[in-house]
Coordinates of C-alpha atoms in Angstrom, one line a residue:
Chain A
S961 CA 111.5 -6.0 28.9
F962 CA 108.2 -4.6 29.9
Y963 CA 104.8 -6.2 29.9
F964 CA 101.8 -4.2 28.8
R965 CA 98.2 -4.6 29.7
P966 CA 95.2 -2.3 29.8
C967 CA 94.6 -0.8 33.2
S968 CA 91.1 -1.3 34.4
E969 CA 91.0 2.0 36.3
D970 CA 91.2 4.4 33.5
S971 CA 91.4 2.1 30.5
S972 CA 94.7 3.6 29.4
Y973 CA 97.7 1.3 29.0
E974 CA 100.2 1.2 31.8
T975 CA 103.5 -0.4 32.2
I976 CA 104.0 -3.0 34.7
D977 CA 107.6 -3.7 35.7
I978 CA 107.1 -7.4 36.2
L979 CA 107.3 -10.3 33.7
P980 CA 104.4 -12.7 33.4
D981 CA 105.3 -15.8 35.3
I982 CA 106.1 -18.2 32.5
A983 CA 107.9 -20.7 34.6
S984 CA 104.8 -21.7 36.6
S985 CA 102.5 -23.4 34.2
P986 CA 99.1 -24.5 35.1
S987 CA 98.8 -28.1 36.2
I988 CA 96.5 -28.9 33.3
K989 CA 97.6 -27.7 29.8
L990 CA 94.7 -27.3 27.5
T991 CA 95.7 -28.9 24.3
D992 CA 93.7 -29.8 21.2
D993 CA 92.6 -33.1 22.5
T994 CA 91.6 -31.9 26.0
P995 CA 87.8 -32.3 26.2
V996 CA 86.5 -28.7 26.1
S997 CA 83.1 -28.2 24.4
N998 CA 82.1 -25.2 22.4
R999 CA 79.3 -22.8 23.3
T1000 CA 75.9 -23.9 22.0
E1001 CA 72.6 -22.2 21.4
P1002 CA 70.2 -21.9 24.4
L1003 CA 68.4 -25.2 25.3
T1004 CA 65.0 -25.4 23.5
G1005 CA 61.8 -26.9 24.8
E1006 CA 62.1 -29.9 22.4
E1007 CA 65.6 -30.7 23.7
F1008 CA 64.4 -30.3 27.3
Q1009 CA 61.6 -32.8 26.7
S1010 CA 64.2 -35.3 25.6
F1011 CA 65.7 -35.2 29.0
L1012 CA 62.4 -36.3 30.6
D1013 CA 60.7 -39.7 30.6
Q1014 CA 57.0 -40.2 29.9
D1015 CA 56.0 -39.6 33.5
G1016 CA 57.9 -36.3 33.6
R1017 CA 61.0 -37.5 35.5
L1018 CA 64.2 -35.7 34.7
V1019 CA 66.2 -38.8 33.8
N1020 CA 69.2 -37.0 32.2
E1021 CA 70.2 -34.5 34.8
I1022 CA 73.8 -34.5 33.7
G1023 CA 72.7 -33.8 30.2
L1024 CA 70.6 -30.9 31.3
R1025 CA 73.3 -29.4 33.4
K1026 CA 75.8 -29.6 30.6
A1027 CA 73.3 -28.1 28.1
I1028 CA 72.7 -25.2 30.5
F1029 CA 76.4 -24.7 31.1
L1030 CA 77.2 -24.6 27.4
G1031 CA 74.3 -22.5 26.1
S1032 CA 71.9 -21.4 28.9
V1033 CA 68.1 -21.9 28.5
D1034 CA 65.5 -20.5 26.1
S1035 CA 63.3 -18.1 28.0
S1036 CA 60.2 -20.0 27.1
I1037 CA 61.2 -23.0 29.3
R1038 CA 63.2 -21.2 31.9
K1039 CA 60.6 -21.6 34.6
Q1040 CA 60.4 -25.4 34.1
V1041 CA 64.1 -25.8 34.1
W1042 CA 64.7 -23.6 37.1
Q1043 CA 62.2 -25.7 39.1
F1044 CA 64.7 -28.5 38.8
L1045 CA 67.9 -26.5 38.8
F1046 CA 67.1 -24.7 42.1
G1047 CA 65.6 -27.7 43.8
L1048 CA 61.9 -26.8 43.9
Y1049 CA 61.3 -30.3 42.7
P1050 CA 63.5 -33.4 42.9
C1051 CA 64.7 -34.6 39.5
T1052 CA 63.3 -38.0 40.2
S1053 CA 59.7 -36.7 40.8
T1054 CA 56.9 -37.4 38.3
K1055 CA 54.6 -34.7 37.1
R1056 CA 51.9 -36.1 39.4
E1057 CA 54.2 -36.0 42.4
R1058 CA 55.2 -32.4 41.6
D1059 CA 51.5 -31.4 41.6
A1060 CA 51.1 -32.9 45.0
L1061 CA 54.2 -31.2 46.2
L1062 CA 52.9 -27.9 44.9
I1063 CA 49.8 -28.1 47.1
D1064 CA 52.1 -28.7 50.1
Y1065 CA 54.2 -25.7 49.1
I1066 CA 51.1 -23.5 48.8
I1067 CA 49.7 -24.4 52.2
K1068 CA 53.0 -24.2 54.0
Y1069 CA 53.8 -20.8 52.6
H1070 CA 50.3 -19.6 53.4
E1071 CA 50.7 -20.7 57.0
L1072 CA 54.1 -19.2 57.4
K1073 CA 52.9 -15.9 56.2
N1074 CA 49.8 -16.0 58.4
R1075 CA 52.0 -16.7 61.4
W1076 CA 54.1 -13.5 61.2
K1077 CA 51.1 -11.4 60.2
T1078 CA 49.1 -12.6 63.1
M1079 CA 52.0 -12.0 65.5
L1080 CA 52.4 -8.5 64.2
V1081 CA 48.8 -7.8 64.8
I1082 CA 48.9 -9.2 68.3
D1083 CA 52.1 -7.2 69.0
S1084 CA 50.5 -3.9 67.7
K1085 CA 49.0 -1.2 69.9
P1086 CA 45.3 -1.7 70.7
G1087 CA 44.2 1.2 68.5
D1088 CA 46.4 0.5 65.6
T1089 CA 43.9 -0.2 62.9
E1090 CA 46.4 0.3 60.1
I1091 CA 48.4 -2.8 61.1
K1092 CA 45.2 -4.8 61.6
T1093 CA 43.9 -4.2 58.1
K1094 CA 47.4 -4.5 56.5
Y1095 CA 48.2 -7.8 58.1
T1096 CA 44.8 -9.5 58.4
P1097 CA 45.5 -13.1 57.2
R1098 CA 44.0 -13.9 53.8
P1099 CA 42.1 -17.1 53.0
L1100 CA 44.0 -19.9 51.3
D1101 CA 44.4 -19.3 47.6
L1102 CA 44.6 -22.5 45.5
S1103 CA 44.3 -20.8 42.1
L1104 CA 47.9 -21.8 41.3
L1105 CA 46.7 -25.4 41.0
D1106 CA 44.5 -24.4 38.0
Q1107 CA 47.3 -25.1 35.6
T1108 CA 47.9 -28.5 37.0
N1109 CA 46.1 -31.9 36.5
I1110 CA 44.8 -31.6 40.0
S1111 CA 42.4 -28.8 39.1
E1112 CA 39.6 -31.1 38.1
H1113 CA 39.6 -33.1 41.3
I1114 CA 40.1 -30.1 43.6
N1115 CA 36.5 -30.0 44.7
T1116 CA 36.0 -33.7 45.3
P1117 CA 35.4 -34.6 49.0
D1118 CA 38.4 -36.8 48.9
M1119 CA 40.6 -33.9 47.9
E1120 CA 39.0 -31.5 50.3
Q1121 CA 39.8 -33.9 53.2
K1122 CA 43.3 -34.2 52.0
I1123 CA 43.8 -30.5 51.9
E1124 CA 42.3 -30.1 55.4
F1125 CA 44.8 -32.7 56.7
M1126 CA 47.7 -30.9 54.9
K1127 CA 46.6 -27.6 56.6
I1128 CA 46.9 -29.2 60.0
Q1129 CA 50.3 -30.6 59.2
A1130 CA 51.4 -27.2 57.9
Q1131 CA 50.2 -25.5 61.1
V1132 CA 52.1 -27.9 63.2
Y1133 CA 55.2 -27.3 61.1
V1134 CA 54.8 -23.5 61.3
Q1135 CA 54.2 -23.5 65.1
R1136 CA 57.4 -25.4 65.6
Q1137 CA 59.4 -22.6 63.9
R1138 CA 61.1 -20.0 66.1
L1139 CA 60.0 -16.4 65.4
D1140 CA 61.4 -13.4 67.2
I1141 CA 58.9 -10.7 66.5
E1142 CA 61.1 -7.8 67.8
E1143 CA 64.0 -8.9 65.6
L1144 CA 61.6 -9.3 62.7
K1145 CA 60.4 -5.7 63.1
N1146 CA 64.0 -4.6 62.7
Q1147 CA 64.4 -6.7 59.6
I1148 CA 61.2 -5.3 58.1
R1149 CA 62.6 -1.8 58.4
V1150 CA 65.6 -2.8 56.2
I1151 CA 63.4 -4.7 53.8
D1152 CA 61.1 -1.7 53.4
K1153 CA 64.1 0.4 52.4
D1154 CA 65.4 -2.1 49.9
V1155 CA 62.2 -3.4 48.2
P1156 CA 61.4 0.0 46.6
R1157 CA 64.9 0.1 45.1
T1158 CA 65.0 -3.4 43.6
D1159 CA 65.2 -3.5 39.8
R1160 CA 62.8 -0.6 39.3
D1161 CA 64.0 0.1 35.8
E1162 CA 62.7 -3.3 34.7
E1163 CA 59.2 -3.3 33.2
F1164 CA 58.3 -6.1 35.6
F1165 CA 58.9 -4.0 38.7
R1166 CA 58.2 -0.5 37.3
G1167 CA 55.6 2.0 38.5
A1168 CA 54.3 3.1 41.8
G1169 CA 52.2 0.6 43.7
N1170 CA 53.4 -2.3 41.5
P1171 CA 52.0 -5.5 43.1
R1172 CA 55.3 -7.3 42.5
L1173 CA 56.8 -5.1 45.2
T1174 CA 54.3 -6.4 47.8
E1175 CA 55.2 -10.0 46.7
L1176 CA 58.9 -9.3 47.1
R1177 CA 58.3 -7.8 50.5
E1178 CA 56.1 -10.6 51.8
I1179 CA 58.6 -13.3 50.6
L1180 CA 61.5 -11.5 52.2
I1181 CA 59.7 -11.0 55.5
T1182 CA 58.6 -14.6 55.6
F1183 CA 62.1 -15.8 54.8
A1184 CA 63.8 -13.5 57.3
G1185 CA 61.3 -14.4 60.0
F1186 CA 61.8 -18.1 59.7
S1187 CA 65.6 -18.1 59.1
P1188 CA 66.7 -16.8 62.5
D1189 CA 70.3 -17.5 62.0
L1190 CA 70.4 -15.6 58.7
G1191 CA 67.6 -13.1 58.6
Y1192 CA 67.5 -10.5 55.9
A1193 CA 70.7 -9.2 54.3
Q1194 CA 71.1 -6.6 51.6
G1195 CA 71.5 -8.4 48.3
M1196 CA 68.8 -11.0 49.0
N1197 CA 66.4 -8.6 47.3
D1198 CA 68.4 -8.8 44.1
I1199 CA 68.5 -12.6 44.2
L1200 CA 64.8 -12.8 44.9
A1201 CA 63.9 -10.4 42.0
R1202 CA 65.4 -12.8 39.5
F1203 CA 63.3 -15.7 40.9
L1204 CA 60.1 -13.8 41.0
Y1205 CA 60.6 -12.6 37.4
V1206 CA 61.1 -16.2 36.2
M1207 CA 58.8 -18.2 38.4
G1208 CA 55.9 -15.7 38.3
S1209 CA 54.0 -16.9 41.3
E1210 CA 54.8 -15.9 44.9
V1211 CA 54.6 -19.4 46.3
E1212 CA 57.0 -21.0 43.8
T1213 CA 59.3 -18.0 44.1
F1214 CA 59.5 -18.3 47.9
W1215 CA 60.4 -22.0 47.8
C1216 CA 63.0 -21.6 45.0
F1217 CA 64.5 -18.8 46.9
Y1218 CA 64.4 -20.7 50.1
H1219 CA 66.2 -23.7 48.6
Y1220 CA 68.8 -21.5 46.9
M1221 CA 69.5 -19.7 50.1
E1222 CA 70.0 -23.0 51.9
K1223 CA 72.8 -23.6 49.5
I1224 CA 74.5 -20.2 49.5
K1225 CA 73.7 -18.8 52.9
E1226 CA 77.4 -18.9 53.8
D1227 CA 78.0 -16.1 51.2
F1228 CA 75.9 -13.8 53.4
M1229 CA 78.2 -14.4 56.4
E1230 CA 81.5 -12.8 56.5
V1231 CA 83.5 -16.0 57.0
G1232 CA 81.9 -17.6 54.1
M1233 CA 82.4 -14.7 51.7
V1234 CA 86.0 -14.2 52.7
K1235 CA 86.6 -17.9 52.1
K1236 CA 85.0 -17.7 48.7
I1237 CA 87.1 -14.7 47.7
E1238 CA 90.2 -16.6 48.9
L1239 CA 89.3 -19.4 46.5
V1240 CA 89.0 -16.9 43.6
K1241 CA 92.4 -15.7 44.5
M1242 CA 93.8 -19.2 44.3
L1243 CA 92.1 -19.8 41.0
L1244 CA 93.4 -16.5 39.6
G1245 CA 96.9 -17.5 40.8
E1246 CA 96.6 -20.6 38.8
I1247 CA 95.1 -19.1 35.7
D1248 CA 96.8 -15.7 35.5
N1249 CA 99.4 -15.2 38.1
S1250 CA 100.7 -11.9 36.6
L1251 CA 97.2 -10.4 36.9
L1252 CA 97.1 -11.4 40.5
H1253 CA 100.5 -9.9 41.0
H1254 CA 99.3 -6.7 39.4
F1255 CA 96.4 -6.5 41.9
E1256 CA 98.8 -7.1 44.7
C1257 CA 101.0 -4.3 43.6
H1258 CA 98.0 -2.0 43.7
D1259 CA 96.9 -2.9 47.2
M1260 CA 94.0 -5.0 45.8
G1261 CA 95.5 -8.4 46.4
N1262 CA 92.6 -9.4 48.6
L1263 CA 90.3 -9.2 45.6
F1264 CA 87.5 -7.8 47.8
F1265 CA 86.1 -6.2 44.7
C1266 CA 84.7 -9.6 43.7
H1267 CA 82.3 -9.5 46.6
R1268 CA 79.3 -8.3 44.7
W1269 CA 80.1 -10.4 41.6
L1270 CA 80.1 -13.6 43.8
L1271 CA 77.2 -12.7 46.0
L1272 CA 74.8 -11.8 43.1
G1273 CA 76.2 -13.9 40.3
F1274 CA 77.2 -10.8 38.2
K1275 CA 73.6 -9.5 38.3
R1276 CA 74.6 -5.9 38.5
E1277 CA 77.3 -6.3 35.8
F1278 CA 75.0 -7.3 33.0
T1279 CA 71.5 -6.4 31.7
F1280 CA 68.7 -8.1 33.5
Q1281 CA 68.1 -10.6 30.7
D1282 CA 71.8 -11.5 30.4
S1283 CA 72.0 -11.8 34.2
L1284 CA 69.4 -14.5 34.1
K1285 CA 71.5 -16.5 31.7
C1286 CA 74.6 -15.9 33.7
F1287 CA 72.8 -17.0 36.9
E1288 CA 71.6 -20.3 35.4
I1289 CA 75.0 -21.1 33.8
L1290 CA 76.7 -20.4 37.2
S1291 CA 74.1 -22.6 38.9
S1292 CA 74.4 -25.4 36.4
Q1293 CA 77.4 -26.8 38.4
H1294 CA 78.5 -28.7 35.4
L1295 CA 82.2 -29.4 35.4
E1296 CA 83.7 -29.4 32.0
L1297 CA 86.4 -31.7 33.3
S1298 CA 85.3 -34.2 35.9
S1299 CA 87.9 -35.2 38.4
M1300 CA 88.4 -38.5 36.5
E1301 CA 88.8 -36.7 33.2
A1302 CA 91.2 -34.2 34.7
E1303 CA 93.2 -37.0 36.1
T1304 CA 93.4 -38.6 32.6
A1305 CA 94.4 -35.3 31.0
V1306 CA 97.2 -34.9 33.5
R1307 CA 98.4 -38.5 32.9
R1308 CA 98.3 -37.9 29.1
E1309 CA 100.4 -34.8 29.5
E1310 CA 102.9 -36.7 31.6
M1311 CA 103.1 -39.5 29.1
K1312 CA 103.7 -37.0 26.3
E1313 CA 106.5 -35.4 28.3
F1314 CA 108.1 -38.8 28.9
A1315 CA 107.8 -39.7 25.3
N1316 CA 109.3 -36.4 24.2
T1317 CA 112.4 -36.8 26.4
G1318 CA 112.9 -40.1 24.6
D1319 CA 113.5 -42.1 27.7
L1320 CA 111.1 -44.8 26.6
V1321 CA 112.7 -47.4 28.8
L1322 CA 112.2 -45.4 31.9
Y1323 CA 108.7 -44.7 30.9
L1324 CA 107.8 -48.3 30.4
F1325 CA 109.5 -49.2 33.6
F1326 CA 107.4 -46.6 35.4
W1327 CA 104.2 -48.0 34.0
L1328 CA 105.2 -51.6 34.7
S1329 CA 105.9 -50.8 38.3
F1330 CA 102.6 -49.0 38.5
L1331 CA 100.7 -52.0 37.2
K1332 CA 102.5 -54.3 39.5
L1333 CA 100.9 -52.5 42.4
F1334 CA 97.6 -54.1 41.5
Chain B
M35 CA 109.5 3.0 35.0
S36 CA 106.1 2.4 36.4
G37 CA 102.7 3.9 35.6
K38 CA 101.4 3.3 39.0
R39 CA 99.3 6.1 40.3
K40 CA 98.3 5.6 43.9
P41 CA 95.6 7.9 45.2
D42 CA 96.9 10.7 47.4
L43 CA 94.0 10.5 49.7
K44 CA 91.4 7.9 50.6
V45 CA 88.0 9.0 51.9
I46 CA 85.6 6.4 53.2
I47 CA 81.8 6.9 53.6
M48 CA 80.0 4.9 56.2
G49 CA 76.6 4.9 57.8
D50 CA 73.5 2.9 58.3
Y51 CA 71.6 1.3 55.4
A52 CA 69.6 3.6 53.1
V53 CA 70.8 6.9 54.7
G54 CA 71.9 8.0 51.2
K55 CA 75.6 7.3 51.1
T56 CA 75.7 6.4 47.4
S57 CA 73.4 9.3 46.6
L58 CA 75.8 11.7 48.4
V59 CA 78.8 10.6 46.4
C60 CA 76.9 10.6 43.1
R61 CA 75.6 14.0 43.7
Y62 CA 79.1 15.2 44.2
I63 CA 80.8 13.3 41.4
E64 CA 78.1 13.4 38.8
D65 CA 75.9 16.1 40.1
K66 CA 72.9 13.9 39.6
F67 CA 70.2 12.6 41.9
I68 CA 68.9 9.1 41.1
K69 CA 67.6 6.1 43.1
H70 CA 70.3 3.6 43.9
E71 CA 70.2 -0.1 44.6
P72 CA 71.6 -1.1 48.0
T73 CA 75.4 -1.2 47.8
I74 CA 77.0 -4.6 48.1
G75 CA 80.5 -4.6 49.3
A76 CA 81.9 -1.2 48.4
A77 CA 82.0 1.1 45.3
F78 CA 85.0 3.1 44.4
F79 CA 85.2 6.6 42.8
L80 CA 88.1 8.6 41.7
K81 CA 88.1 12.3 42.0
Q82 CA 90.6 14.9 40.8
W83 CA 91.5 17.6 43.4
G84 CA 93.9 20.0 41.9
P85 CA 97.0 17.9 41.1
Y86 CA 95.9 15.2 43.4
N87 CA 93.9 12.0 43.1
V88 CA 91.3 11.2 45.7
A89 CA 89.8 7.8 46.1
V90 CA 86.3 7.8 47.5
W91 CA 85.1 4.5 48.9
D92 CA 81.4 4.1 49.3
T93 CA 80.6 1.2 51.6
A94 CA 77.5 -1.0 52.2
G95 CA 75.3 -0.1 55.1
D96 CA 74.5 -3.7 55.9
E97 CA 76.2 -4.7 59.2
R98 CA 77.1 -8.2 58.3
Y99 CA 80.5 -7.6 57.1
T100 CA 82.3 -5.7 59.9
G101 CA 85.6 -7.3 59.1
L102 CA 85.4 -6.1 55.6
S103 CA 84.6 -2.6 56.9
H104 CA 87.8 -2.7 58.9
F105 CA 89.6 -3.3 55.7
Y106 CA 87.9 -0.5 53.9
C107 CA 88.8 1.8 56.8
R108 CA 92.5 1.0 56.5
N109 CA 94.6 4.0 55.5
A110 CA 91.7 6.3 55.2
G111 CA 92.6 9.9 55.6
A112 CA 89.1 11.0 56.2
A113 CA 85.8 9.3 56.9
I114 CA 82.3 10.7 56.2
L115 CA 79.8 9.4 58.8
A116 CA 76.4 9.8 57.2
Y117 CA 73.0 9.6 59.0
D118 CA 69.5 10.3 57.8
M119 CA 68.2 13.4 59.4
S120 CA 64.6 12.1 59.1
N121 CA 65.5 8.9 61.0
P122 CA 67.2 9.5 64.5
Q123 CA 68.0 5.8 64.7
T124 CA 70.6 6.2 62.1
F125 CA 72.3 8.8 64.2
E126 CA 72.4 6.4 67.1
S127 CA 74.1 3.9 64.7
L128 CA 77.0 6.3 64.3
W129 CA 77.7 6.0 68.0
A130 CA 77.0 2.4 68.4
R131 CA 78.4 0.9 65.2
F132 CA 80.8 3.2 63.5
M133 CA 82.6 5.0 66.2
P134 CA 84.2 1.8 67.6
L135 CA 85.1 0.8 64.0
L136 CA 87.0 4.0 63.3
N137 CA 88.7 4.4 66.7
S138 CA 90.5 1.1 66.4
S139 CA 91.7 1.5 62.8
T140 CA 92.5 5.1 62.1
E141 CA 93.5 7.5 64.8
K142 CA 94.7 10.2 62.4
C143 CA 91.6 10.0 60.2
L144 CA 89.5 13.1 60.0
K145 CA 85.9 12.4 60.8
I146 CA 83.1 14.4 59.3
V147 CA 79.5 13.8 60.4
V148 CA 77.0 14.4 57.6
G149 CA 73.2 14.6 58.0
T150 CA 71.4 13.6 54.8
K151 CA 67.9 14.1 53.4
M152 CA 67.6 17.6 54.8
D153 CA 64.9 18.3 52.3
L154 CA 62.7 15.7 53.9
I155 CA 62.4 17.2 57.3
P156 CA 61.2 20.7 58.3
P157 CA 63.5 22.4 60.8
E158 CA 60.8 22.3 63.5
E159 CA 60.3 18.6 63.3
R160 CA 63.9 17.4 63.5
D161 CA 65.0 15.2 66.3
I162 CA 68.7 15.7 66.2
T163 CA 69.7 19.3 66.8
L164 CA 72.5 21.1 65.1
E165 CA 74.3 21.1 68.5
E166 CA 74.0 17.4 69.0
G167 CA 75.4 16.8 65.5
R168 CA 78.4 19.1 66.1
K169 CA 79.0 17.6 69.5
L170 CA 79.3 14.1 68.1
A171 CA 81.5 15.4 65.3
H172 CA 83.9 17.0 67.8
E173 CA 84.0 14.0 70.0
L174 CA 84.9 11.8 67.1
N175 CA 87.8 14.0 66.3
E176 CA 89.2 14.1 69.8
G177 CA 93.0 13.7 69.7
L178 CA 93.1 15.2 66.2
D179 CA 94.2 18.8 65.6
I180 CA 91.3 20.2 63.5
S181 CA 92.2 23.8 64.1
K182 CA 93.2 24.0 60.4
L183 CA 89.8 22.7 59.4
A184 CA 88.1 25.6 57.5
C185 CA 84.6 24.6 58.8
E186 CA 82.8 22.6 61.5
P187 CA 83.3 18.9 61.0
Y188 CA 79.5 18.6 60.7
F189 CA 77.3 19.2 57.7
E190 CA 73.6 19.0 56.9
T191 CA 73.0 18.1 53.3
S192 CA 70.4 17.2 50.7
S193 CA 71.6 15.1 47.8
K194 CA 68.2 15.7 46.2
D195 CA 68.6 19.5 45.8
G196 CA 72.4 19.5 46.2
S197 CA 72.6 21.6 49.4
H198 CA 76.0 21.5 51.0
V199 CA 77.1 18.4 49.2
S200 CA 80.3 19.7 47.5
E201 CA 81.1 21.6 50.6
V202 CA 81.5 18.4 52.5
F203 CA 84.1 17.0 50.1
E204 CA 85.9 20.2 49.5
C205 CA 86.3 20.9 53.2
I206 CA 87.8 17.5 53.6
F207 CA 90.1 17.8 50.6
Q208 CA 91.3 21.2 51.6
Y209 CA 92.2 20.0 55.1
C210 CA 94.0 16.8 53.9
L211 CA 95.5 18.1 50.7
P212 CA 95.7 21.9 51.1
L213 CA 95.8 23.9 47.9
S214 CA 97.0 27.5 47.8
G215 CA 94.8 30.2 46.3
D216 CA 97.0 30.1 43.2
Q217 CA 96.6 26.4 42.8
R218 CA 92.9 26.6 43.3
S219 CA 92.4 29.1 40.5
K220 CA 94.8 27.2 38.3
F221 CA 92.7 24.1 38.5
G222 CA 89.5 26.0 38.2
L223 CA 88.4 25.6 41.8
S224 CA 86.7 28.4 43.6
T225 CA 89.4 30.5 45.4
S226 CA 87.7 31.2 48.7
T227 CA 85.6 29.1 51.0
V228 CA 83.0 31.7 51.1
D229 CA 82.4 31.2 47.4
L230 CA 81.4 27.7 48.0
Y231 CA 78.0 28.9 49.1
E232 CA 77.4 31.0 46.0
K233 CA 74.9 28.6 44.6
E234 CA 73.0 28.2 47.8
P235 CA 69.8 26.4 46.8
K236 CA 66.4 28.0 47.5
R237 CA 65.3 25.4 50.0
A238 CA 68.2 25.7 52.3
T239 CA 67.3 29.0 53.8
A240 CA 67.0 27.9 57.4
K241 CA 70.8 27.7 58.0
K242 CA 73.9 28.9 56.3
G243 CA 75.9 25.8 56.3
C244 CA 78.5 25.6 59.0
C245 CA 81.2 28.1 58.2

């Protein structure tokens, strides 16, 4: 007998002369009592508040991750949620602590940016006024703090002293970073080719001279400059565009991006990406072995076509708005079955099988011997 | 019985980032010129050439995934090595990066060097001369009998105005999968190579392609 399935290449039906592999069943059979939740509506602001305590700590992180996994997030609270999800702020931080952390983020980013700008000016030819005006370091901008509780204390002598101290700390931190200016100039060339072609169909990035493009550019240069082992790679612009759209401010976007890249930087290295695709292959073998076999028959068994999906979290496969949902769901890292639950489900299946064969004595004997071990 | 249809020819496009690889394929396949996002991994296009199927693989310019590039080169019948005519560095990349890549994996692979963005650079300002381009193209094909190639293995194109884009592909296809005059007319293709230049765009007055 033949097995039919739509062919992805030309959407016609084609005949595959192999049978689906019925003999090899997945190790966990999903039955009615396997705990699998239904999809829900996006998480609302009210529900999100219920995960926080009165000081603003995220006390129910597991609950939040599960809610995101099942239904994504309402766009009105997306920024707040992503701050936790992508590690901008620790879940255990209070609102007050987050405000303090934000000042630190602002100052550090400011110093990082000034460092490469200054170095580009020093490196430029004496008469090059264009570079000088383009890269003259700007004064520290603390306007981002206006929305926080700090805003009213910002001009007190106490606070000013604190900020001065933080500046010095940040300068020490930045001076310690390695920065290869020649290499950075190469990276800037690639960045300048990619930024103008990043999500330009989106209203947010549309139009000539859109200031968002400058923000993308400066974040990417800062990141590339201070990540010597990784630098800039094509695709980072796509990832960054999502963060900038959601976070809005350049500083918060940089640090979200920075933390996210820390986690996934292996994807931008060949070994890491090949390993990841290999995992997809194993997973597909488990879930739909005949599909994997089909790919193998068509010289696509290595599944390299997943590369972009995995690297960008399906960003190019969906509309921009849907890709945001997709991104947060993928990043929720909620496991529908924890390893304990999976173990229990397997046990339950084994028990059923024993019960079905009717060999109850053997079954009891098995469990008794098991218990005796303890 | 099997419905498998393996492509009869695999063509791979390589070259530095942002030289216009995707634009070149899209101009040929869809006859459109639009801005493209940087390619991640590779993109795949299928093109009908007479009775044959040709698979065109458009690869990413980023140099991080050389191992993957080796895979994309495998079994390629022809390779298009693209460089940006307004950026001589991208021509250097063909020497430095892509020549070693191709030599190791595909000896019998036809290599065509293609300059892109011709519309951006006035003839008197160009850094890479026609001779240099042709020289590289011939060196790349050393050890391969290209006497049957109907044209020089070197083209200068503009995906923006369409100059010489289809000529690149048709020259490759005709070499790898020769069609007789009868076959060509049967499938609605122009019957002589001279005809290919019929719709010579206004801009490309400086040179007459490469035939």
